[in-house]
Amino acid sequence: MLKNHDRFWGLLFLSPWILGFLLFTAGPMVTSLWFSLTDYNLAKPEQVQFIGLANWGHMLTDPLVGQSLLVTLKFLLWSVPIGLVFPLGLAVLLHSEHLMGKALFRTLFYAPQMIPGVAAALIYTAMFNPQGPINAFLNGIGIGTLDWFSDSRLVMPALTIVGLAGVGNTMILMLSGLQSVPRELYESATIDGANGWISFWRISVPMISPVIFYNLVLSVIGSFQYFTTAYLLYEGQGGPENSALFYMLNLYKEGFVFFNMGYASTLAWGMFVLCMVVTAVLFGTSKRWVYYAGGE
C-alpha cells in the first residue's frame, strides 16, 4: 500500500500532466458542451442565449450534416482497408530474409511520414494535376489524363492514394509485430508442409492481430477526423459537387466561416459520440478475431 509520502510525490510529478489535461482538454470539452446548448456566435458573443437542445435537433435534420457524414464514411471505406493492407504489404516485404538493403528501403518508405501535412498537400496537388508526373505516366501507357481533384468520381481514390504516403508509422508497427513472431512457429509449419501463403494467414496475421486492431482503431478515428488535406486542396470548400465536404470541414465552416460556434460545438460532440460508438463496436468484435498471447 502506498504511504502518504509516496502518494504526495506521485501526485506532484503527475501534476503537470493533470494541470495540462484540465486546462487544454477537459476544460475546452466542458465549455464546448455548454456552447452546444446555446446560440453562441463569434461575431455577437454578447448576445448568447441558452437554447437547450435546439442545436442537436437541427443537427439531426441538417442536410449538410448528412451529406458530409456520407462523404466521410465513403472515405473511411476507401482509406481504412487500403491504409492497412498497403503498410502490411510493405512490412512483409521488409521482413523478408531475401530483401537486400532493408535499412535503405525502411528509410525510403518512412520518409514521406516526416513531411508536414501542408507541404505534402501542395506536393500532391502538383503531382496529380493534369500536367503532373502521374498523368504523364498514365498518358504514357495509354489511359489518358485524369482530372483527379476536379472530377467528383475520382476525389476519393485520389485522396486515398495521397494518404498512402503517410503510412510510415503503421508500417513500422506492423514490421515490429512481424519481427516478434517466434520463428519456431514458421519452422514447425514448414515441416508440416505449409507454404509461405498459408504461414502468413495462419501464423503471421493471427500473431500480429493486436497490432492490426490497434491500427484499425486509429485509422477509423483518423478517417472521421479527416480535414487538413481536403481543406488545403479545396481552399475550405467542399470540392466538386461537395464530393470532398468532409464532416470536419463542414464543422470548420460552421464555426469559423459562419461563426456559429454553438452549432459547431454540437457537431463536434456529435462526432465525439459517433467515434465512441464505433470504437466500442470495434472493441466488441475484437474478441472474435484478435489473438492475445497472454489470453487477455
PDB file of C-alpha atoms in Angstrom, residues 88-261:
ATOM      1  CA  LEU A  88       1.198  -4.593 -44.038  1.00  0.00           C
ATOM      2  CA  GLY A  89       2.494  -5.481 -47.510  1.00  0.00           C
ATOM      3  CA  LEU A  90       5.459  -3.159 -47.053  1.00  0.00           C
ATOM      4  CA  ALA A  91       6.160  -4.660 -43.623  1.00  0.00           C
ATOM      5  CA  VAL A  92       6.083  -8.196 -45.061  1.00  0.00           C
ATOM      6  CA  LEU A  93       8.479  -7.074 -47.793  1.00  0.00           C
ATOM      7  CA  LEU A  94      10.869  -5.523 -45.269  1.00  0.00           C
ATOM      8  CA  HIS A  95      10.632  -8.624 -43.087  1.00  0.00           C
ATOM      9  CA  SER A  96      11.640 -10.907 -45.930  1.00  0.00           C
ATOM     10  CA  GLU A  97      15.037 -12.512 -45.446  1.00  0.00           C
ATOM     11  CA  HIS A  98      15.604 -12.300 -49.205  1.00  0.00           C
ATOM     12  CA  LEU A  99      15.424  -8.487 -49.391  1.00  0.00           C
ATOM     13  CA  MET A 100      18.726  -6.647 -49.698  1.00  0.00           C
ATOM     14  CA  GLY A 101      19.204  -3.138 -48.293  1.00  0.00           C
ATOM     15  CA  LYS A 102      16.399  -3.291 -45.750  1.00  0.00           C
ATOM     16  CA  ALA A 103      17.601  -0.206 -43.869  1.00  0.00           C
ATOM     17  CA  LEU A 104      17.523   1.857 -47.069  1.00  0.00           C
ATOM     18  CA  PHE A 105      14.020   0.721 -48.030  1.00  0.00           C
ATOM     19  CA  ARG A 106      12.780   1.230 -44.463  1.00  0.00           C
ATOM     20  CA  THR A 107      14.021   4.812 -44.567  1.00  0.00           C
ATOM     21  CA  LEU A 108      12.567   5.467 -48.023  1.00  0.00           C
ATOM     22  CA  PHE A 109       9.150   4.084 -47.081  1.00  0.00           C
ATOM     23  CA  TYR A 110       9.067   6.033 -43.825  1.00  0.00           C
ATOM     24  CA  ALA A 111      10.460   9.331 -45.153  1.00  0.00           C
ATOM     25  CA  PRO A 112       7.136  10.737 -46.522  1.00  0.00           C
ATOM     26  CA  GLN A 113       5.758  10.489 -42.982  1.00  0.00           C
ATOM     27  CA  MET A 114       8.151  13.272 -41.981  1.00  0.00           C
ATOM     28  CA  ILE A 115       6.708  15.788 -44.465  1.00  0.00           C
ATOM     29  CA  PRO A 116       4.346  18.301 -42.797  1.00  0.00           C
ATOM     30  CA  GLY A 117       0.724  17.966 -43.888  1.00  0.00           C
ATOM     31  CA  VAL A 118       0.563  21.393 -45.541  1.00  0.00           C
ATOM     32  CA  ALA A 119       3.709  20.819 -47.593  1.00  0.00           C
ATOM     33  CA  ALA A 120       2.556  17.310 -48.501  1.00  0.00           C
ATOM     34  CA  ALA A 121      -0.794  18.611 -49.767  1.00  0.00           C
ATOM     35  CA  LEU A 122       0.977  21.125 -52.046  1.00  0.00           C
ATOM     36  CA  ILE A 123       3.305  18.430 -53.368  1.00  0.00           C
ATOM     37  CA  TYR A 124       0.430  16.065 -54.123  1.00  0.00           C
ATOM     38  CA  THR A 125      -1.507  18.832 -55.842  1.00  0.00           C
ATOM     39  CA  ALA A 126       1.425  19.260 -58.224  1.00  0.00           C
ATOM     40  CA  MET A 127       1.800  15.510 -58.722  1.00  0.00           C
ATOM     41  CA  PHE A 128      -1.881  14.934 -59.539  1.00  0.00           C
ATOM     42  CA  ASN A 129      -2.550  17.975 -61.707  1.00  0.00           C
ATOM     43  CA  PRO A 130      -3.200  17.430 -65.448  1.00  0.00           C
ATOM     44  CA  GLN A 131       0.432  18.259 -66.307  1.00  0.00           C
ATOM     45  CA  GLY A 132       1.883  16.343 -63.345  1.00  0.00           C
ATOM     46  CA  PRO A 133       4.033  13.203 -63.391  1.00  0.00           C
ATOM     47  CA  ILE A 134       1.160  10.836 -62.550  1.00  0.00           C
ATOM     48  CA  ASN A 135      -0.889  11.942 -65.547  1.00  0.00           C
ATOM     49  CA  ALA A 136       2.255  11.882 -67.690  1.00  0.00           C
ATOM     50  CA  PHE A 137       2.669   8.226 -66.723  1.00  0.00           C
ATOM     51  CA  LEU A 138      -0.998   7.468 -67.425  1.00  0.00           C
ATOM     52  CA  ASN A 139      -0.697   9.146 -70.811  1.00  0.00           C
ATOM     53  CA  GLY A 140       2.400   7.081 -71.483  1.00  0.00           C
ATOM     54  CA  ILE A 141       0.513   3.801 -71.012  1.00  0.00           C
ATOM     55  CA  GLY A 142      -2.495   4.999 -72.997  1.00  0.00           C
ATOM     56  CA  ILE A 143      -5.006   5.699 -70.208  1.00  0.00           C
ATOM     57  CA  GLY A 144      -5.074   9.447 -70.787  1.00  0.00           C
ATOM     58  CA  THR A 145      -5.287  12.444 -68.496  1.00  0.00           C
ATOM     59  CA  LEU A 146      -7.423  12.200 -65.367  1.00  0.00           C
ATOM     60  CA  ASP A 147      -8.649  15.279 -63.524  1.00  0.00           C
ATOM     61  CA  TRP A 148      -8.123  13.744 -60.107  1.00  0.00           C
ATOM     62  CA  PHE A 149      -9.228  16.569 -57.828  1.00  0.00           C
ATOM     63  CA  SER A 150     -11.894  18.149 -60.080  1.00  0.00           C
ATOM     64  CA  ASP A 151     -13.811  15.028 -61.070  1.00  0.00           C
ATOM     65  CA  SER A 152     -16.164  14.081 -58.229  1.00  0.00           C
ATOM     66  CA  ARG A 153     -15.814  10.393 -59.147  1.00  0.00           C
ATOM     67  CA  LEU A 154     -12.040  10.498 -58.619  1.00  0.00           C
ATOM     68  CA  VAL A 155     -11.886  12.547 -55.416  1.00  0.00           C
ATOM     69  CA  MET A 156     -11.993   9.572 -53.037  1.00  0.00           C
ATOM     70  CA  PRO A 157      -9.438   7.441 -54.924  1.00  0.00           C
ATOM     71  CA  ALA A 158      -7.140  10.469 -55.206  1.00  0.00           C
ATOM     72  CA  LEU A 159      -7.345  11.343 -51.506  1.00  0.00           C
ATOM     73  CA  THR A 160      -6.831   7.683 -50.593  1.00  0.00           C
ATOM     74  CA  ILE A 161      -3.707   7.485 -52.742  1.00  0.00           C
ATOM     75  CA  VAL A 162      -2.444  10.714 -51.174  1.00  0.00           C
ATOM     76  CA  GLY A 163      -2.974   9.191 -47.744  1.00  0.00           C
ATOM     77  CA  LEU A 164      -0.788   6.195 -48.589  1.00  0.00           C
ATOM     78  CA  ALA A 165       2.282   8.415 -48.361  1.00  0.00           C
ATOM     79  CA  GLY A 166       1.687   8.714 -44.626  1.00  0.00           C
ATOM     80  CA  VAL A 167       1.642   5.020 -43.702  1.00  0.00           C
ATOM     81  CA  GLY A 168       5.187   5.055 -42.312  1.00  0.00           C
ATOM     82  CA  ASN A 169       4.153   4.694 -38.676  1.00  0.00           C
ATOM     83  CA  THR A 170       1.694   1.917 -39.452  1.00  0.00           C
ATOM     84  CA  MET A 171       4.342   0.095 -41.470  1.00  0.00           C
ATOM     85  CA  ILE A 172       6.847   0.301 -38.606  1.00  0.00           C
ATOM     86  CA  LEU A 173       4.292  -1.057 -36.131  1.00  0.00           C
ATOM     87  CA  MET A 174       3.370  -3.898 -38.488  1.00  0.00           C
ATOM     88  CA  LEU A 175       7.057  -4.697 -39.004  1.00  0.00           C
ATOM     89  CA  SER A 176       7.734  -4.784 -35.279  1.00  0.00           C
ATOM     90  CA  GLY A 177       4.779  -7.124 -34.898  1.00  0.00           C
ATOM     91  CA  LEU A 178       6.112  -9.472 -37.570  1.00  0.00           C
ATOM     92  CA  GLN A 179       9.580  -9.455 -36.020  1.00  0.00           C
ATOM     93  CA  SER A 180       8.120 -10.522 -32.670  1.00  0.00           C
ATOM     94  CA  VAL A 181       6.540 -13.707 -34.075  1.00  0.00           C
ATOM     95  CA  PRO A 182       8.617 -16.712 -32.880  1.00  0.00           C
ATOM     96  CA  ARG A 183      10.487 -18.332 -35.759  1.00  0.00           C
ATOM     97  CA  GLU A 184       9.749 -21.756 -34.279  1.00  0.00           C
ATOM     98  CA  LEU A 185       6.160 -21.409 -35.433  1.00  0.00           C
ATOM     99  CA  TYR A 186       7.229 -20.934 -39.060  1.00  0.00           C
ATOM    100  CA  GLU A 187       9.732 -23.804 -38.839  1.00  0.00           C
ATOM    101  CA  SER A 188       7.057 -26.137 -37.457  1.00  0.00           C
ATOM    102  CA  ALA A 189       4.637 -25.072 -40.185  1.00  0.00           C
ATOM    103  CA  THR A 190       7.281 -25.706 -42.863  1.00  0.00           C
ATOM    104  CA  ILE A 191       7.902 -29.204 -41.521  1.00  0.00           C
ATOM    105  CA  ASP A 192       4.132 -29.813 -41.696  1.00  0.00           C
ATOM    106  CA  GLY A 193       4.163 -28.800 -45.362  1.00  0.00           C
ATOM    107  CA  ALA A 194       2.736 -25.270 -45.129  1.00  0.00           C
ATOM    108  CA  ASN A 195       3.795 -22.875 -47.872  1.00  0.00           C
ATOM    109  CA  GLY A 196       4.501 -19.153 -47.394  1.00  0.00           C
ATOM    110  CA  TRP A 197       0.918 -18.050 -48.044  1.00  0.00           C
ATOM    111  CA  ILE A 198      -0.563 -20.463 -45.507  1.00  0.00           C
ATOM    112  CA  SER A 199       2.069 -19.495 -42.935  1.00  0.00           C
ATOM    113  CA  PHE A 200       1.182 -15.840 -43.461  1.00  0.00           C
ATOM    114  CA  TRP A 201      -2.569 -16.369 -42.966  1.00  0.00           C
ATOM    115  CA  ARG A 202      -2.381 -18.991 -40.229  1.00  0.00           C
ATOM    116  CA  ILE A 203       0.584 -17.650 -38.241  1.00  0.00           C
ATOM    117  CA  SER A 204       1.586 -14.077 -39.111  1.00  0.00           C
ATOM    118  CA  VAL A 205      -1.860 -12.481 -39.278  1.00  0.00           C
ATOM    119  CA  PRO A 206      -3.204 -14.024 -36.032  1.00  0.00           C
ATOM    120  CA  MET A 207       0.011 -13.268 -34.151  1.00  0.00           C
ATOM    121  CA  ILE A 208       0.028  -9.602 -35.171  1.00  0.00           C
ATOM    122  CA  SER A 209      -3.747  -9.186 -34.912  1.00  0.00           C
ATOM    123  CA  PRO A 210      -3.386  -6.896 -31.823  1.00  0.00           C
ATOM    124  CA  VAL A 211      -1.198  -4.578 -33.925  1.00  0.00           C
ATOM    125  CA  ILE A 212      -3.696  -4.688 -36.789  1.00  0.00           C
ATOM    126  CA  PHE A 213      -6.538  -3.954 -34.386  1.00  0.00           C
ATOM    127  CA  TYR A 214      -4.668  -1.022 -32.848  1.00  0.00           C
ATOM    128  CA  ASN A 215      -4.052   0.492 -36.280  1.00  0.00           C
ATOM    129  CA  LEU A 216      -7.638  -0.213 -37.320  1.00  0.00           C
ATOM    130  CA  VAL A 217      -8.993   1.816 -34.403  1.00  0.00           C
ATOM    131  CA  LEU A 218      -6.595   4.685 -35.114  1.00  0.00           C
ATOM    132  CA  SER A 219      -7.392   4.600 -38.843  1.00  0.00           C
ATOM    133  CA  VAL A 220     -11.153   4.711 -38.289  1.00  0.00           C
ATOM    134  CA  ILE A 221     -10.914   7.622 -35.855  1.00  0.00           C
ATOM    135  CA  GLY A 222      -8.436   9.376 -38.155  1.00  0.00           C
ATOM    136  CA  SER A 223     -10.828   8.985 -41.097  1.00  0.00           C
ATOM    137  CA  PHE A 224     -13.652  10.546 -39.116  1.00  0.00           C
ATOM    138  CA  GLN A 225     -11.323  13.464 -38.298  1.00  0.00           C
ATOM    139  CA  TYR A 226     -10.014  13.903 -41.869  1.00  0.00           C
ATOM    140  CA  PHE A 227      -9.607  17.595 -42.576  1.00  0.00           C
ATOM    141  CA  THR A 228      -6.229  19.148 -43.420  1.00  0.00           C
ATOM    142  CA  THR A 229      -5.617  17.771 -46.909  1.00  0.00           C
ATOM    143  CA  ALA A 230      -9.207  18.360 -48.082  1.00  0.00           C
ATOM    144  CA  TYR A 231      -9.179  21.881 -46.637  1.00  0.00           C
ATOM    145  CA  LEU A 232      -5.952  22.802 -48.408  1.00  0.00           C
ATOM    146  CA  LEU A 233      -6.794  21.168 -51.729  1.00  0.00           C
ATOM    147  CA  TYR A 234     -10.206  22.794 -51.974  1.00  0.00           C
ATOM    148  CA  GLU A 235      -9.421  26.018 -50.091  1.00  0.00           C
ATOM    149  CA  GLY A 236     -12.012  25.366 -47.407  1.00  0.00           C
ATOM    150  CA  GLN A 237     -14.798  24.498 -49.864  1.00  0.00           C
ATOM    151  CA  GLY A 238     -16.462  21.151 -50.463  1.00  0.00           C
ATOM    152  CA  GLY A 239     -14.845  20.341 -53.797  1.00  0.00           C
ATOM    153  CA  PRO A 240     -16.732  19.364 -56.981  1.00  0.00           C
ATOM    154  CA  GLU A 241     -20.402  18.693 -56.165  1.00  0.00           C
ATOM    155  CA  ASN A 242     -19.454  18.728 -52.466  1.00  0.00           C
ATOM    156  CA  SER A 243     -17.699  15.402 -53.001  1.00  0.00           C
ATOM    157  CA  ALA A 244     -14.985  16.479 -50.537  1.00  0.00           C
ATOM    158  CA  LEU A 245     -17.240  18.099 -47.957  1.00  0.00           C
ATOM    159  CA  PHE A 246     -15.986  16.064 -45.028  1.00  0.00           C
ATOM    160  CA  TYR A 247     -17.714  16.235 -41.664  1.00  0.00           C
ATOM    161  CA  MET A 248     -14.835  18.141 -40.070  1.00  0.00           C
ATOM    162  CA  LEU A 249     -14.727  20.584 -42.979  1.00  0.00           C
ATOM    163  CA  ASN A 250     -18.423  21.296 -42.517  1.00  0.00           C
ATOM    164  CA  LEU A 251     -17.816  21.749 -38.784  1.00  0.00           C
ATOM    165  CA  TYR A 252     -14.981  24.177 -39.506  1.00  0.00           C
ATOM    166  CA  LYS A 253     -17.158  26.223 -41.863  1.00  0.00           C
ATOM    167  CA  GLU A 254     -19.952  26.464 -39.300  1.00  0.00           C
ATOM    168  CA  GLY A 255     -17.576  27.603 -36.558  1.00  0.00           C
ATOM    169  CA  PHE A 256     -15.014  29.797 -38.304  1.00  0.00           C
ATOM    170  CA  VAL A 257     -16.674  30.903 -41.560  1.00  0.00           C
ATOM    171  CA  PHE A 258     -20.271  31.407 -40.402  1.00  0.00           C
ATOM    172  CA  PHE A 259     -19.217  31.970 -36.731  1.00  0.00           C
ATOM    173  CA  ASN A 260     -21.975  29.627 -35.445  1.00  0.00           C
ATOM    174  CA  MET A 261     -19.818  28.343 -32.614  1.00  0.00           C
TER     175      MET A 261
END
